[in-house]
Amino acid sequence: MDLKPDWNSFAIFYENFEMSTETLATETVRPAVKNSIAQFSAELPDARVRRGTEKFPKSQQDLLEELILREAEHDTPCIIDMKMASKEEKARERSRRVNARTTRHRFVIQKWPRDPKGKTITGESSRRGKEAPNGLQIWGATLFDFYSVHRIPNVPSLVTLSSASKLTAWMKENKEFYAEDCLSAAENEEEPQLILPCNIGELIKDYEQKTFGRTWLREEEGSKGKGTQREAWELPQPWPPVSPFDSSAYPAPWPTEPFTRKRINIIPKLQHYIPHSYLPAKLVVHDPWNLLGVENNYRENWDEEKVKSWSEKEDVNHVYTLATSMENTKRRVEDDKPLEEDEAKRKLVRETFLQNPHSDNASPSGCIARALQTPIFIVLPHQANRLQPPEAHLYISPAGALGAGNHSFVYRAELELPRTFLVDEEMCHQCVLDDMVKIIQEEDGENRERRDPKWDQTIGRYVVKTKEKLPVVTEIINEEGVEENYIMKPGEETTRLVYEGPIRAIESRVQYQDLAVGPYCEHIRKQKRAIHPLTSKVYVAAKLSIEGDEHLQREAESYQAFPRHFFEHWSGYNIIKPLKEPVPVGPLVPQFYGYYVVDEEIKNTVGAAAGSDATMNRRPQYLNPILLLEDCGEQIDPGELSVDDQTECASLIYRFHEAGWLHGSIARRNIVRQPGPLSAWPMQRISNMLSHGGLGKNWSYRLIDFGRSFKGNAEPQHRFTMLAEESGVNLWLWGVEDLR
């Protein structure tokens, strides 16, 4: 009997199948928030939206726009008579005001009603709520999760800003349940979530798919007769190559010339956090222009050199090694611990499930076949953590110049890494299915003579579980004096088919595939995606310093001492003193990709040009150390920032100080931005950059240049330095003076 199932009956690969034993009834989350936007409406009625409502409410975005326009009445006033204006004139005026630089889009919207007989909220009695790892106490998942509240119920002048979770914790402890709707809404607030950048592996594969003429055939092979001609996917022999950087490891049209202009916007930026123990130990730097000798950055004919192609220059290579230090060792230990714990947990989940395959146990990585009786779960092999790449290559050119300071030069550089360091290994769906059929036949017999009868019985059950969260709806009077219903928080309805009971586990013998180890299987290798090099290139920023300057080394030490949350993007918003508006919880500093120094044991250059007289004569006596960082864009122009962007830039300094660090050189040149969010695909980020009337939205801002930064303490001079740094930022926010 053919037991081979159709692949469409399988769950999505690589995803853990959800096997919950909870009985989920239909959940109704009560729409909440009564009297919370009181400055715009006398009362927010408790309303629910169901199918068949006569008038469906406007969206949450429409509500935010209405509130934004109300908030902007002073800073961006209306310049036409809206009652007399035409529909088109009203739309243009609303668009002008919403997209104006002076219009704030992020502010505290809601008010928390107090019991007139309630206790006083003091700093000492304050309670902690939900927080991101930065430890800042006022965190909210959305703008609707922040409140202004009266510390003393009957004293309206004593108002403080807080978050739903903090206020809920205080109210419960002090048994004040006056604002029932606010308390109910707070119970459904999401937890802080780590937001990862757009998947670098998918970006690399997308770039590879857009590369034309991919083939493993060399020109001399393609010109041979039909009898000896190979297919484009057939690998050269012997395989695999000794190194992923070997010339035989590149199909046509790779390796491509560095800094080819038609590829400059296709190679993705590296923007993920890389654990320090994973940073390449060896870096081969390709430097035809001798930029590593900083004196060469001052050439008079530099503009002419910038337009020269890579092929016009003779390649000069240098070997660098990853510098180690006390901070580096400490960070490696901190990075390795969660990685080891995660791998151990995945192993335990897999072993436990194989010993007792039941829906009560967490499912390992695999896929499930929905059989008529007991489902079959195919358990995939355990995947170990990635290993440190022994070698990487860096290509540096004046065409990638990003900027220069008093002590350093920064270039956009191409970093070439083993492909499997950035791209997940392949798993062939068809091979897994074929293997499952063979295993079942081996266990059950060709004629099912050894088949356990229980697999043909219904020993578990499928349960339909529905979860419904109704949207929270409010009504306010819009600019034209008309009452409108708006969705304050969207609803959600999900229906899932969940299996409960024993499962037949099949431990797949199919392994993950890596072209650097061996050829792909017959199913994958004939697909276009199978033709790719064994390396991948990404853009990074390479920072060089002048001889004798210690700023670069100090900066590298700072990067390795920064807390992990400096590099992370978390959902939601923070309110940070002295600011009164919520700001995103994005990464604070660029990602750190290693501090490299020249390998003193290797005095000669390496590579194709090594040993030649011309190469040895051109090699500078002094070779810069290299600090590899994420390329975070261009320095800000304060005149191009919206009021929200100004606040977000200022928040970077306050967050830096909240963690106990002092920058030492606060200036506009040390705040940079790039289109965001980093989790979006590049085209979406470009679209965001052009939106908001040309101001853009969702920018990603960072602090840079930490050569003078240090971890402060309670000493008076450190506190004075911190206040001095903040004073310039405060004057900028208040409009007294520009950011220098």
XYZ file of C-alpha atoms in Angstrom:
740
model
C 0.000 0.000 0.000
C 1.288 3.382 -0.976
C 1.621 5.332 2.262
C 3.129 8.386 0.652
C 1.048 11.394 1.733
C 0.473 14.537 -0.231
C 2.782 17.346 0.880
C -0.148 19.769 1.095
C -1.436 17.819 4.077
C 1.652 18.756 6.057
C 2.180 21.660 8.370
C 4.685 24.306 7.322
C 8.263 23.073 7.532
C 10.609 24.208 10.296
C 7.654 25.341 12.408
C 6.784 23.622 15.671
C 3.291 22.145 15.455
C 1.071 23.558 18.182
C -0.277 20.793 20.398
C -2.101 22.480 23.249
C -4.037 20.492 25.855
C -5.893 23.545 27.164
C -9.598 23.775 26.501
C -10.050 27.208 25.020
C -13.606 28.404 25.023
C -14.554 31.415 22.950
C -12.722 34.265 24.629
C -14.312 37.669 24.826
C -11.933 40.393 25.883
C -14.007 43.224 27.215
C -13.600 46.463 25.281
C -12.389 49.018 27.749
C -11.214 52.542 28.488
C -13.923 54.645 29.986
C -13.454 58.390 30.295
C -9.831 58.020 29.182
C -9.596 60.452 26.273
C -11.587 62.947 28.282
C -9.808 65.930 26.769
C -11.466 65.089 23.444
C -14.741 63.510 24.573
C -16.856 63.668 27.691
C -16.967 59.878 27.935
C -15.890 56.862 25.916
C -18.834 54.471 25.825
C -18.291 50.765 26.347
C -18.929 49.556 22.790
C -18.385 46.350 20.876
C -18.237 45.744 17.166
C -19.913 42.740 15.624
C -20.705 41.694 12.095
C -23.854 43.318 10.851
C -23.363 46.615 12.656
C -25.180 49.333 10.756
C -22.222 51.668 10.611
C -18.788 50.107 10.827
C -16.367 52.283 12.836
C -13.406 54.021 11.311
C -9.935 52.511 11.720
C -7.424 53.000 14.487
C -5.295 54.996 12.039
C -8.233 57.359 11.455
C -8.582 57.782 15.220
C -4.892 58.553 15.615
C -5.059 61.095 12.806
C -8.007 62.813 14.475
C -6.169 62.938 17.810
C -2.966 64.132 16.112
C -4.826 67.050 14.554
C -6.344 67.960 17.924
C -2.897 67.861 19.542
C -1.502 70.047 16.733
C -3.991 72.899 17.214
C -1.289 75.096 18.768
C 1.893 74.056 16.924
C 0.330 73.496 13.489
C -2.909 75.498 13.433
C -5.477 75.273 10.672
C -5.127 78.081 8.112
C -8.507 77.732 6.376
C -12.117 77.777 7.497
C -12.902 74.056 7.568
C -16.670 74.691 7.715
C -16.623 76.701 4.479
C -13.964 74.672 2.648
C -14.653 72.111 -0.063
C -13.982 68.415 0.425
C -10.735 68.643 -1.572
C -9.567 71.719 0.379
C -10.252 69.964 3.677
C -8.266 66.915 2.587
C -5.296 69.056 1.517
C -5.343 71.009 4.768
C -5.521 67.857 6.887
C -2.628 66.363 4.910
C -0.567 69.527 5.359
C -1.090 69.579 9.099
C -0.547 65.842 9.626
C 2.711 65.890 7.651
C 4.101 69.139 9.063
C 7.437 69.040 10.922
C 5.804 70.694 13.927
C 3.031 68.100 14.268
C 3.609 65.527 16.964
C 2.428 61.969 16.284
C 3.557 60.390 19.546
C 2.100 61.696 22.783
C 0.208 60.465 25.848
C -3.434 60.133 24.831
C -5.305 58.677 27.777
C -6.205 59.719 31.315
C -6.555 57.231 34.171
C -9.638 58.030 36.307
C -8.992 58.073 40.061
C -11.219 57.167 42.968
C -11.924 60.485 44.770
C -11.132 58.665 48.021
C -8.027 56.935 46.661
C -4.576 57.049 48.202
C -1.721 59.285 47.068
C 0.671 57.821 44.517
C 4.209 58.547 45.703
C 7.588 57.677 44.294
C 8.166 55.308 47.182
C 4.870 53.482 46.647
C 5.266 53.203 42.886
C 5.284 49.668 41.506
C 7.069 48.227 38.486
C 5.146 47.026 35.466
C 6.107 45.520 32.141
C 9.600 46.522 31.013
C 11.962 45.944 28.117
C 15.473 44.703 29.067
C 16.751 48.298 29.284
C 15.056 48.513 32.688
C 13.224 51.781 31.961
C 10.057 51.592 34.014
C 7.535 53.385 31.820
C 6.940 51.009 28.915
C 3.801 50.546 26.834
C 3.007 48.266 23.915
C 1.079 51.019 22.076
C 0.420 54.726 22.454
C -2.903 53.791 24.082
C -1.031 52.061 26.931
C 0.272 55.322 28.435
C -1.721 57.469 30.837
C -1.636 60.760 32.623
C -2.848 60.312 36.189
C -3.482 62.486 39.234
C -1.141 61.519 42.048
C -3.656 62.932 44.567
C -7.177 62.311 43.266
C -8.594 65.760 44.076
C -5.504 67.806 43.222
C -5.548 68.255 39.413
C -2.242 70.123 39.348
C -0.267 67.047 40.453
C -0.201 65.025 37.244
C 2.297 62.334 36.365
C 2.824 60.127 33.315
C 2.844 56.373 33.656
C 2.089 53.112 31.876
C -0.925 50.834 32.068
C 1.018 47.986 33.675
C 2.625 50.198 36.361
C -0.666 51.794 37.296
C -2.417 48.426 37.336
C 0.181 47.029 39.737
C -0.274 50.038 42.059
C -4.065 50.009 41.884
C -4.270 46.289 42.713
C -1.910 46.612 45.647
C -3.880 49.566 46.997
C -7.267 47.976 46.174
C -8.414 50.838 43.978
C -10.658 49.370 41.266
C -12.434 52.571 40.265
C -11.138 52.511 36.649
C -12.403 49.026 35.819
C -12.152 49.481 32.080
C -8.546 50.693 32.268
C -7.630 47.747 34.488
C -9.330 45.339 32.087
C -7.522 46.827 29.083
C -4.176 46.611 30.881
C -4.641 42.874 31.434
C -4.611 42.350 27.662
C -1.528 44.446 26.919
C 1.148 42.513 25.064
C 4.526 41.739 26.635
C 7.697 43.368 25.244
C 8.921 41.458 22.190
C 12.396 41.384 20.636
C 12.155 42.544 17.002
C 14.826 41.105 14.727
C 16.133 42.774 11.577
C 14.952 41.521 8.210
C 16.244 37.959 7.759
C 19.753 38.297 6.313
C 19.638 34.773 4.894
C 16.494 35.575 2.899
C 18.020 38.840 1.654
C 21.103 36.957 0.450
C 19.015 34.329 -1.318
C 16.928 37.082 -2.898
C 20.123 38.708 -4.222
C 21.328 35.367 -5.575
C 18.008 34.755 -7.347
C 18.275 38.155 -9.048
C 21.742 37.326 -10.399
C 21.531 36.236 -14.032
C 23.663 33.660 -15.827
C 24.241 31.377 -12.856
C 26.074 28.211 -13.845
C 28.852 25.930 -12.629
C 30.001 25.528 -16.239
C 33.184 27.356 -17.105
C 33.521 29.065 -20.500
C 35.943 26.444 -21.760
C 33.495 23.672 -20.802
C 30.548 25.357 -22.467
C 32.383 25.474 -25.780
C 32.914 21.706 -25.890
C 30.817 19.275 -27.913
C 27.477 17.863 -26.822
C 29.018 14.573 -25.731
C 31.019 16.188 -22.922
C 28.733 19.066 -21.990
C 27.533 19.130 -18.376
C 24.388 20.600 -16.865
C 24.577 24.070 -15.287
C 23.971 22.584 -11.806
C 26.696 19.937 -12.012
C 29.559 20.719 -9.658
C 33.230 20.775 -10.682
C 35.349 17.905 -9.457
C 36.821 17.251 -6.989
C 34.198 18.581 -4.584
C 34.033 20.122 -2.025
C 36.783 22.755 -2.333
C 39.410 23.104 0.359
C 38.062 26.548 1.277
C 34.824 28.405 0.480
C 37.098 31.202 -0.800
C 38.827 28.894 -3.307
C 38.365 29.901 -6.956
C 36.580 26.613 -7.692
C 33.896 27.460 -5.092
C 32.370 30.194 -7.260
C 29.892 29.496 -10.077
C 29.599 32.076 -12.848
C 29.103 35.058 -12.682
C 30.769 35.006 -9.259
C 33.156 36.168 -7.894
C 31.945 39.612 -8.897
C 34.177 42.651 -8.838
C 33.979 44.555 -5.526
C 32.094 47.848 -5.545
C 30.488 47.248 -8.927
C 28.015 50.102 -9.172
C 25.105 48.053 -10.477
C 25.374 45.850 -7.334
C 25.904 48.589 -4.760
C 22.219 48.679 -3.737
C 21.682 44.910 -3.945
C 24.226 43.562 -1.466
C 22.426 43.622 1.907
C 23.699 45.350 5.015
C 24.661 43.166 7.938
C 22.465 44.410 10.807
C 22.036 41.399 13.080
C 23.694 40.977 16.451
C 26.535 38.471 16.165
C 27.725 36.824 19.394
C 31.350 37.707 20.024
C 32.433 34.074 20.020
C 31.145 33.826 16.424
C 33.223 36.700 15.010
C 35.790 35.438 12.434
C 39.204 34.819 13.951
C 41.063 35.799 10.784
C 40.365 38.688 8.413
C 42.040 38.927 4.996
C 41.826 42.576 3.934
C 41.940 43.477 0.246
C 43.298 47.031 -0.021
C 44.474 48.037 -3.541
C 44.462 51.737 -2.592
C 46.514 51.204 0.603
C 43.849 52.851 2.736
C 45.124 50.970 5.768
C 48.030 53.375 5.807
C 46.000 56.430 6.847
C 48.385 58.875 5.200
C 47.032 57.625 1.880
C 43.602 59.023 2.756
C 44.949 62.569 2.273
C 45.860 62.261 -1.410
C 45.333 65.307 -3.612
C 43.993 63.169 -6.475
C 41.497 61.372 -4.257
C 38.463 62.243 -6.426
C 40.111 60.572 -9.402
C 40.903 57.470 -7.359
C 37.323 57.142 -6.135
C 35.965 56.558 -9.629
C 38.539 53.932 -10.595
C 37.250 50.368 -10.781
C 38.692 47.532 -8.751
C 40.103 45.866 -11.869
C 42.239 48.938 -12.615
C 44.227 48.404 -9.432
C 46.584 45.682 -8.280
C 45.158 43.857 -5.295
C 47.118 44.179 -2.044
C 46.187 41.798 0.773
C 46.919 41.889 4.498
C 46.113 39.376 7.222
C 44.433 40.645 10.391
C 43.400 38.797 13.537
C 40.568 39.375 15.970
C 41.904 41.290 18.961
C 41.104 39.900 22.380
C 40.810 41.714 25.684
C 39.290 41.364 29.116
C 36.042 42.959 27.911
C 36.023 40.678 24.878
C 36.429 37.575 27.036
C 33.676 38.704 29.392
C 31.269 39.401 26.528
C 32.019 36.028 24.916
C 31.023 34.276 28.133
C 27.832 36.360 28.365
C 26.953 35.601 24.734
C 27.749 31.877 24.940
C 25.606 31.132 27.987
C 22.156 31.695 26.379
C 23.302 29.943 23.187
C 24.371 26.864 25.139
C 21.168 26.918 27.171
C 19.060 27.175 24.008
C 20.842 24.239 22.351
C 20.504 22.123 25.489
C 16.799 22.961 25.676
C 16.236 22.002 22.033
C 18.021 18.692 22.603
C 15.938 17.958 25.694
C 12.660 18.790 23.915
C 13.592 16.463 21.061
C 14.656 13.585 23.314
C 11.589 13.933 25.554
C 9.232 13.953 22.598
C 10.836 10.899 20.997
C 10.547 8.989 24.305
C 6.913 10.011 24.782
C 5.351 11.441 21.613
C 2.239 13.064 23.012
C 0.553 16.422 22.647
C 1.289 17.034 26.346
C 4.984 17.435 25.438
C 6.528 20.311 23.540
C 7.168 19.421 19.910
C 10.673 19.611 18.433
C 11.565 20.941 15.005
C 9.642 18.916 12.463
C 6.382 18.600 10.544
C 3.122 16.778 11.007
C 1.041 14.683 8.618
C -2.652 14.900 9.360
C -3.583 11.193 9.224
C -7.190 10.014 9.519
C -6.568 8.536 12.956
C -3.335 9.212 14.872
C -1.191 11.927 13.290
C 2.392 11.250 12.245
C 5.003 13.719 13.403
C 8.317 13.682 11.540
C 11.117 14.724 13.887
C 13.936 16.439 12.034
C 17.609 16.068 13.066
C 19.022 18.257 15.800
C 20.773 21.365 14.529
C 23.823 22.405 16.504
C 24.670 26.070 16.980
C 26.727 27.741 14.276
C 30.501 27.694 14.604
C 32.961 30.570 14.468
C 34.094 31.125 10.860
C 37.866 30.605 10.722
C 38.254 33.253 8.016
C 36.511 36.216 6.395
C 37.552 38.664 3.664
C 37.142 42.446 3.668
C 37.223 44.618 0.534
C 37.882 48.326 1.037
C 37.843 51.093 -1.562
C 37.704 54.920 -1.627
C 34.395 54.526 -3.491
C 32.906 53.473 -0.162
C 34.035 56.538 1.824
C 31.407 57.438 4.430
C 33.115 60.156 6.442
C 36.208 61.450 8.204
C 36.863 62.942 11.634
C 39.773 64.319 13.589
C 40.993 60.849 14.471
C 39.455 58.431 12.011
C 38.164 57.540 8.551
C 35.077 55.427 7.909
C 34.373 53.361 4.783
C 31.534 51.196 3.628
C 33.251 47.871 3.017
C 32.250 44.525 1.552
C 32.592 41.707 4.070
C 32.679 38.196 2.608
C 31.773 35.329 4.928
C 31.098 31.604 4.508
C 27.521 31.394 3.240
C 26.316 28.939 5.888
C 27.254 31.455 8.579
C 24.448 33.704 7.334
C 22.086 31.375 5.430
C 20.310 28.367 6.936
C 21.168 24.928 5.662
C 18.714 23.289 3.272
C 16.216 20.587 4.180
C 14.604 18.734 1.260
C 10.864 18.239 1.753
C 10.685 15.429 -0.784
C 13.561 13.536 0.788
C 11.831 13.755 4.164
C 8.590 12.365 2.743
C 10.351 9.558 0.895
C 12.260 8.661 4.050
C 9.052 8.639 6.103
C 7.464 6.159 3.690
C 10.500 3.862 3.950
C 10.562 4.018 7.762
C 6.860 3.189 8.023
C 7.294 0.264 5.651
C 10.291 -0.985 7.662
C 8.375 -0.723 10.956
C 4.974 -1.975 9.758
C 6.081 -4.439 7.082
C 5.364 -4.417 3.385
C 1.842 -5.783 4.010
C 1.343 -4.063 7.398
C 1.847 -7.409 9.159
C 3.853 -5.773 11.984
C 1.716 -2.625 12.241
C 0.572 -1.724 15.754
C -3.260 -1.773 15.765
C -3.424 1.416 17.804
C -2.276 3.448 14.781
C -5.579 2.530 13.076
C -7.695 3.585 16.048
C -8.835 6.976 17.169
C -6.831 7.259 20.373
C -6.705 11.032 20.470
C -9.024 13.805 19.400
C -9.060 16.928 17.260
C -10.446 19.999 18.982
C -11.572 23.188 17.289
C -10.472 26.101 19.436
C -11.658 29.606 18.836
C -10.268 32.721 20.394
C -12.101 35.976 19.955
C -11.018 39.391 21.124
C -13.506 42.067 20.224
C -12.193 45.440 19.131
C -12.302 48.337 21.566
C -14.385 51.122 20.064
C -14.736 54.721 21.151
C -16.515 57.753 19.811
C -15.303 61.308 19.640
C -16.492 64.480 17.979
C -14.322 65.098 14.918
C -13.041 68.428 13.593
C -16.320 69.075 11.831
C -18.368 68.573 14.999
C -19.720 65.163 13.971
C -19.739 62.192 16.341
C -17.799 59.274 14.860
C -17.020 55.753 16.073
C -13.367 54.710 15.903
C -11.539 51.460 16.563
C -9.202 52.122 19.462
C -7.678 48.643 19.577
C -8.291 46.145 16.758
C -10.047 42.898 17.488
C -8.817 39.419 16.693
C -10.525 36.141 15.934
C -8.640 32.886 15.373
C -9.862 29.344 14.878
C -7.411 26.459 15.181
C -7.653 22.717 14.809
C -5.603 21.284 17.671
C -4.827 17.594 18.176
C -4.796 16.170 21.692
C -3.419 12.739 22.430
C -0.657 10.261 21.461
C 1.323 10.831 18.266
C 3.292 8.494 16.062
C 6.811 9.907 15.922
C 9.064 9.213 12.951
C 12.708 10.171 13.462
C 13.858 11.329 10.047
C 17.213 10.082 8.772
C 17.460 12.940 6.270
C 20.188 15.433 7.152
C 20.388 19.167 6.586
C 22.315 19.941 3.414
C 25.299 22.265 3.064
C 26.871 22.677 -0.365
C 30.223 23.384 1.282
C 30.181 19.830 2.676
C 28.754 17.911 -0.271
C 26.426 18.143 -3.292
C 22.719 18.806 -2.871
C 20.258 15.949 -3.264
C 18.698 15.145 -6.629
C 15.599 17.216 -5.817
C 17.355 20.455 -4.841
C 20.339 20.480 -7.177
C 18.243 20.853 -10.328
C 16.589 23.990 -8.997
C 18.011 27.427 -9.747
C 18.456 28.200 -6.037
C 21.049 25.409 -5.848
C 23.522 27.409 -7.954
C 25.273 29.808 -5.600
C 28.777 30.463 -4.261
C 29.958 29.102 -0.927
C 30.394 32.636 0.397
C 28.126 35.656 0.772
C 28.903 39.357 0.816
C 27.342 41.959 3.099
C 28.024 45.631 3.693
C 29.590 46.828 6.954
C 31.332 50.011 8.072
C 35.113 49.827 8.527
C 36.575 52.480 10.829
C 40.311 53.293 10.681
C 42.396 55.559 12.923
C 45.622 57.494 12.506
C 48.889 56.130 13.868
C 49.405 56.630 17.586
C 45.768 57.502 18.286
C 44.066 55.412 20.972
C 40.465 56.468 20.368
C 39.689 53.476 18.138
C 40.894 50.913 20.659
C 38.950 52.631 23.452
C 35.861 52.651 21.248
C 36.233 48.923 20.595
C 36.461 48.329 24.347
C 33.284 50.369 24.854
C 31.364 48.341 22.276
C 32.338 45.136 24.032
C 31.312 46.538 27.413
C 27.928 47.893 26.304
C 24.916 45.972 27.657
C 23.196 43.677 25.177
C 20.037 45.800 25.037
C 22.047 48.657 23.456
C 22.073 46.546 20.274
C 18.457 45.337 20.386
C 15.116 46.558 19.058
C 12.153 45.936 21.340
C 8.476 46.446 20.677
C 6.544 49.294 22.210
C 7.653 52.641 23.585
C 9.377 54.182 26.597
C 8.887 57.501 28.327
C 12.292 58.683 29.551
C 12.874 61.630 31.845
C 12.892 64.540 31.131
C 10.833 63.731 28.006
C 7.048 63.622 28.214
C 6.385 61.780 24.975
C 6.719 58.052 24.209
C 9.693 57.088 22.022
C 10.461 53.783 20.249
C 12.750 51.260 21.945
C 15.090 50.740 18.992
C 18.779 49.803 19.079
C 20.917 52.521 20.630
C 24.305 51.906 18.962
C 25.588 50.194 15.782
C 26.187 46.451 15.833
C 29.786 45.472 16.638
C 31.505 43.054 14.230
C 35.005 42.907 15.674
C 38.185 44.857 16.309
C 41.026 43.558 14.127
C 44.753 44.222 14.258
C 47.418 43.261 11.742
C 48.904 39.813 12.294
C 52.498 40.674 13.214
C 53.611 37.092 12.621
C 52.729 37.374 8.946
C 55.043 40.028 7.602
C 54.431 39.343 3.928
C 51.186 39.970 2.101
C 49.063 37.055 1.021
C 46.948 36.366 -2.021
C 47.534 36.501 -5.762
C 49.875 39.467 -5.595
C 51.888 38.286 -2.619
C 55.634 38.307 -2.956
C 55.864 40.628 -5.945
C 58.284 43.541 -5.718
C 55.543 46.014 -6.574
C 53.341 44.711 -3.771
C 56.117 44.795 -1.175
C 57.092 48.333 -2.132
C 53.525 49.548 -1.886
C 52.857 48.014 1.506
C 52.723 50.856 4.086
C 54.939 50.654 7.142
C 51.999 51.276 9.466
C 48.753 49.331 9.094
C 45.643 50.605 10.867
C 43.618 48.532 13.251
C 40.091 48.043 11.891
C 36.846 48.430 13.789
C 33.977 46.700 11.947
C 30.517 48.055 12.671
C 27.030 48.179 11.239
C 26.575 50.896 8.607
C 23.796 52.943 10.208
C 23.361 55.626 7.574
C 24.119 59.345 7.481
C 24.400 62.018 10.139
C 21.240 63.921 10.923
C 20.373 67.383 9.696
C 18.319 68.925 12.539
C 16.492 71.099 10.015
C 15.056 68.004 8.318
C 13.710 66.341 11.462
C 10.116 66.312 12.589
C 9.346 67.123 16.213
C 8.940 63.377 16.889
C 12.327 62.656 15.316
C 13.965 65.366 17.424
C 12.531 63.772 20.552
C 13.715 60.327 19.489
C 17.251 61.613 18.824
C 17.317 63.240 22.251
C 16.089 60.002 23.823
C 19.259 58.246 22.634
C 21.383 60.422 24.928
C 18.989 60.035 27.864
C 18.904 56.235 27.417
C 22.701 56.173 27.226
C 22.863 58.089 30.501
C 20.171 55.943 32.141
C 22.474 52.943 31.617
C 25.269 54.822 33.405
C 27.327 55.747 30.327
C 28.701 59.151 29.320
C 29.308 59.838 25.642
C 32.013 62.518 25.732
C 31.226 64.046 22.338
C 27.537 64.864 21.867
C 27.090 66.476 18.450
C 24.863 66.158 15.412
C 27.647 64.343 13.544
C 27.441 61.570 16.133
C 23.749 60.860 15.587
C 22.979 58.994 12.366
C 19.859 57.601 10.762
C 18.768 55.150 8.095
C 15.361 54.177 6.685
C 13.450 51.792 8.905
C 12.125 49.758 10.466
C 15.035 47.342 10.168
C 12.611 44.423 10.329
C 11.071 45.471 6.989
C 12.298 44.522 3.540
C 14.448 47.145 1.758
C 11.688 48.305 -0.608
C 9.337 48.976 2.305
C 12.056 50.959 4.077
C 12.608 53.077 0.961
C 8.862 53.710 0.772
C 8.850 54.798 4.431
C 11.742 57.183 3.749
C 9.667 58.996 1.106
C 6.436 59.155 3.103
C 5.090 61.666 5.627
C 5.274 64.551 3.182
C 8.948 63.857 2.464
C 9.944 63.775 6.154
C 9.849 59.990 6.167
C 8.691 57.706 8.972
C 10.047 54.849 11.075
C 13.637 56.076 10.811
C 16.244 54.111 12.744
C 18.477 56.455 14.774
C 21.776 55.577 16.480
C 24.493 57.170 18.549
C 28.010 56.674 17.171
C 31.648 57.538 17.984
C 32.468 56.226 21.463
C 36.197 56.914 21.563
C 35.679 59.245 24.529
C 32.834 57.319 26.184
C 33.116 55.673 29.587
C 30.990 54.064 32.274
C 30.277 56.669 34.919
C 29.635 56.373 38.627
C 28.217 58.472 41.455
C 31.209 60.828 41.624
C 30.277 64.547 41.328
C 32.414 65.160 38.237
C 30.671 62.356 36.369
C 27.252 63.711 37.299
C 28.346 67.166 36.184
C 29.516 65.785 32.821
C 26.188 64.025 32.361
C 24.235 67.206 33.093
C 26.443 69.178 30.706
C 25.743 66.688 27.904
C 22.009 66.830 28.556
C 21.863 70.626 28.745
C 22.804 71.033 25.088
C 20.175 68.497 24.092
C 17.527 70.200 26.243
C 18.235 73.600 24.674
C 17.863 72.017 21.230
C 14.508 70.464 22.131
C 13.279 73.764 23.595
C 14.234 75.592 20.407
C 16.757 77.842 22.185
C 19.711 76.773 20.042
C 20.576 74.252 17.354
C 22.417 71.035 18.014
C 26.073 71.766 17.334
